[in-house]
PDB file of C-alpha atoms in Angstrom:
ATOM      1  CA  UNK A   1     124.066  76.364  97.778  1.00 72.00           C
ATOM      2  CA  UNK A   2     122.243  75.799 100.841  1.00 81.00           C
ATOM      3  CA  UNK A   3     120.781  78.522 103.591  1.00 83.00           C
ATOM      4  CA  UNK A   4     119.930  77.392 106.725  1.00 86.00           C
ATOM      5  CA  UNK A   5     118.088  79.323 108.813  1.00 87.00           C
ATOM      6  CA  UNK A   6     118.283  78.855 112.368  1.00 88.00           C
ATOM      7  CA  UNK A   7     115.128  80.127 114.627  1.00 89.00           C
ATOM      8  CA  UNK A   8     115.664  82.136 117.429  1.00 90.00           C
ATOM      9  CA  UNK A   9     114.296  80.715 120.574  1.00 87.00           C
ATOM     10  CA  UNK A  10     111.410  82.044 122.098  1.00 88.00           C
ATOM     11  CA  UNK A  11     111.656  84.445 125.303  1.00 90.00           C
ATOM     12  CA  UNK A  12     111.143  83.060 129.039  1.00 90.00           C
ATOM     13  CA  UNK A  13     107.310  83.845 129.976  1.00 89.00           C
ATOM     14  CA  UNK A  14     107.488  85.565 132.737  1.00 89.00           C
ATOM     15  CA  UNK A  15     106.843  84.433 136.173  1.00 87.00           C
ATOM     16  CA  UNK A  16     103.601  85.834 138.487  1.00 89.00           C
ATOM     17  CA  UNK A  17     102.531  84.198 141.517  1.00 92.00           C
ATOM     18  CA  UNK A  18     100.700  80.631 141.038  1.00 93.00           C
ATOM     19  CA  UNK A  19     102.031  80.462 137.712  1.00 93.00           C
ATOM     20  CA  UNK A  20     103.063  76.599 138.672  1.00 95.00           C
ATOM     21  CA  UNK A  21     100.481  75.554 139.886  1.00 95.00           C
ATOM     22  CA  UNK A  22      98.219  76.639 136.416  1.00 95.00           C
ATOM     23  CA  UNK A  23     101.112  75.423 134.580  1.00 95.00           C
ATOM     24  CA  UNK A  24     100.789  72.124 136.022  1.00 96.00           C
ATOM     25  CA  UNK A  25      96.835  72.299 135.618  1.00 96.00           C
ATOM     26  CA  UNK A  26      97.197  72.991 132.359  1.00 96.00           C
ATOM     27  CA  UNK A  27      99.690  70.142 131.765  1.00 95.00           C
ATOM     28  CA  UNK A  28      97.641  67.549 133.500  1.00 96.00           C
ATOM     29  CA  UNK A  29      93.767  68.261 132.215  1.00 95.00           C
ATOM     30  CA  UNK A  30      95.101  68.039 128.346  1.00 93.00           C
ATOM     31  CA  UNK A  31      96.301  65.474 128.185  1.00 94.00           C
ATOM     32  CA  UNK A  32      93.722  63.701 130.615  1.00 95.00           C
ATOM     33  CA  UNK A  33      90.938  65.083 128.643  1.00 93.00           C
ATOM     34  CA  UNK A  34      92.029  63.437 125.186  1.00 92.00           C
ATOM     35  CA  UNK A  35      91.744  60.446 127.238  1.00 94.00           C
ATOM     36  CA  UNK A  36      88.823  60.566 128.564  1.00 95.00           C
ATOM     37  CA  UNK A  37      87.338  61.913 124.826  1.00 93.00           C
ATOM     38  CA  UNK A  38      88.801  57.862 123.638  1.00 94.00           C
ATOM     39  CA  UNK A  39      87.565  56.445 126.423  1.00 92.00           C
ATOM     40  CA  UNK A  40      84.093  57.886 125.947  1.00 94.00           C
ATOM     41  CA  UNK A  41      84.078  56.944 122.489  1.00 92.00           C
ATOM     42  CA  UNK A  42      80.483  55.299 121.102  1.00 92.00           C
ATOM     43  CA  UNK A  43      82.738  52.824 119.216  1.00 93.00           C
ATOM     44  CA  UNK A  44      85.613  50.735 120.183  1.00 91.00           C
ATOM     45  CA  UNK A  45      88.785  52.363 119.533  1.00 90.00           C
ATOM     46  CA  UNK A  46      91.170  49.029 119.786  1.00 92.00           C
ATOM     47  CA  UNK A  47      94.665  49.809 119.203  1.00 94.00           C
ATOM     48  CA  UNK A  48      94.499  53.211 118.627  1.00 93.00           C
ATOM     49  CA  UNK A  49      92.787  53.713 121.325  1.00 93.00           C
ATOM     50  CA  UNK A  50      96.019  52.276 123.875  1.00 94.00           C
ATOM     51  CA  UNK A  51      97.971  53.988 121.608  1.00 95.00           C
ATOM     52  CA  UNK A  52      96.015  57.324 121.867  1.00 94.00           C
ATOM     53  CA  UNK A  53      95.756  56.605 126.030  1.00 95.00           C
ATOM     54  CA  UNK A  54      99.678  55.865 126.260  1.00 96.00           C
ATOM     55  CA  UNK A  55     100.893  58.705 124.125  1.00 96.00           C
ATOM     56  CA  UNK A  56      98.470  61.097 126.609  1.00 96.00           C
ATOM     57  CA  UNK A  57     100.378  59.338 130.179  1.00 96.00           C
ATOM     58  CA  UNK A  58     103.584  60.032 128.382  1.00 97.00           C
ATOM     59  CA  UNK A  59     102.592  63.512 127.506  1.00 95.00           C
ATOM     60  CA  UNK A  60     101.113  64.252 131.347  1.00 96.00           C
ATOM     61  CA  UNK A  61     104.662  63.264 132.549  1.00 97.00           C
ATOM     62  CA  UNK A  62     106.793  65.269 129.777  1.00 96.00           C
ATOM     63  CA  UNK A  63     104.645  68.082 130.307  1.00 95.00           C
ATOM     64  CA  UNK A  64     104.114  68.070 134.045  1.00 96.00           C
ATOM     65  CA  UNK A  65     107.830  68.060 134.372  1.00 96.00           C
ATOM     66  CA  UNK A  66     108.379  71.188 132.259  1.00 94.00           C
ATOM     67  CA  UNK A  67     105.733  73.245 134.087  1.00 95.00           C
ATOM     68  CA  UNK A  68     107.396  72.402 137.494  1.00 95.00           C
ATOM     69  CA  UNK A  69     110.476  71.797 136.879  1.00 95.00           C
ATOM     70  CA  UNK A  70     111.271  74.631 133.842  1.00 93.00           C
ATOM     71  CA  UNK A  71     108.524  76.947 134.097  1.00 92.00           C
ATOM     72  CA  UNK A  72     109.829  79.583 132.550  1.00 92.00           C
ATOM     73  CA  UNK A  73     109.472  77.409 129.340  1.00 91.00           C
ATOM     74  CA  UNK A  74     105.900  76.180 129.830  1.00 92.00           C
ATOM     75  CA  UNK A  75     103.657  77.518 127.328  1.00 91.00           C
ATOM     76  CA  UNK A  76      99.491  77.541 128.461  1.00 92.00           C
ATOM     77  CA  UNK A  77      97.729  75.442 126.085  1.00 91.00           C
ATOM     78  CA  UNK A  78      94.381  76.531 127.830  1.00 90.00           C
ATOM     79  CA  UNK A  79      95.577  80.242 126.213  1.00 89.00           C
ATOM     80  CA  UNK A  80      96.901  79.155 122.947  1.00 90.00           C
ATOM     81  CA  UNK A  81      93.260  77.304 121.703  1.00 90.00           C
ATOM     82  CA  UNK A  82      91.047  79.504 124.061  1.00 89.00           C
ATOM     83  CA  UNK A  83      92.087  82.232 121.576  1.00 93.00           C
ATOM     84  CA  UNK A  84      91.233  79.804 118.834  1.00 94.00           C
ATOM     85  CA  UNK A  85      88.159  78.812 120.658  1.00 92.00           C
ATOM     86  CA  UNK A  86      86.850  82.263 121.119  1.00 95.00           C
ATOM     87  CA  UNK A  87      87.825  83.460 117.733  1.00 96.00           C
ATOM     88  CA  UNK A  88      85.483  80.879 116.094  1.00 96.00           C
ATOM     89  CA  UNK A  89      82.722  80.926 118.317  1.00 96.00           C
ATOM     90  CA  UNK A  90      82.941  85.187 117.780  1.00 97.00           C
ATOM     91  CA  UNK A  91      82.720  84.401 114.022  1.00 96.00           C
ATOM     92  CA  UNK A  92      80.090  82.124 114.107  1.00 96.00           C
ATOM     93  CA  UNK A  93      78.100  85.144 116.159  1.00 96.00           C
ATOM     94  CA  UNK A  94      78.794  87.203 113.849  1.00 96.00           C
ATOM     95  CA  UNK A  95      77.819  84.998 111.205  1.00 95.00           C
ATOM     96  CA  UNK A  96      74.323  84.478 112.547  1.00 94.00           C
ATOM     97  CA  UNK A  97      73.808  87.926 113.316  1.00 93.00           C
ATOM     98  CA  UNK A  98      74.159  89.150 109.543  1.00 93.00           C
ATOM     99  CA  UNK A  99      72.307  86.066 108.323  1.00 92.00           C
ATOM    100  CA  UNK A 100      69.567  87.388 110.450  1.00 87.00           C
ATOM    101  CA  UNK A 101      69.255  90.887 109.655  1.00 73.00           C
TER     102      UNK A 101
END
């Protein structure tokens, strides 16, 4: 017998005042920035590279269109690996400070 479960889809975020404009920050300086990381890279990247370059243009536009165009669905990924971000970098801290003492 098979169960299928279904998952329920996630809430509209709600909307504040310049909430499109971030959103389409956000959806541009990603994307942009794994670029620029292959770009920058001390070796040549070749193929994956293009690939890697392409896949980030075709992400700007997919993205760029649901933070203007369906904001309400855009999630922040500046807020989803800040937390991420900050979480580590907290641990590390903390880390350091009890190797210390």
């Amino acid at each position: 017998m098979w169960i299928l479960f279904t998952p329920v889809p996630r809430a509209d975020a709600p909307y504040w005042p310049g909430r499109r404009w971030l959103a389409a920050l956000d959806a541009i300086v990603w994307p942009a920035g794994w670029a620029l990381v292959v770009a920058q890279a001390p070796m040549p990247m070749g193929i994956v590279g293009l690939v890697v370059t392409a896949s980030a243009a075709l992400f700007v536009v997919s993205r760029l269109q649901r933070a203007l165009l369906r904001n309400e669905r855009y999630r922040f990924t500046t807020w989803r690996w800040g937390r991420v971000v900050v979480g580590l970098v907290l641990l590390g801290w903390i880390m350091k400070l009890v190797a210390t003492a």
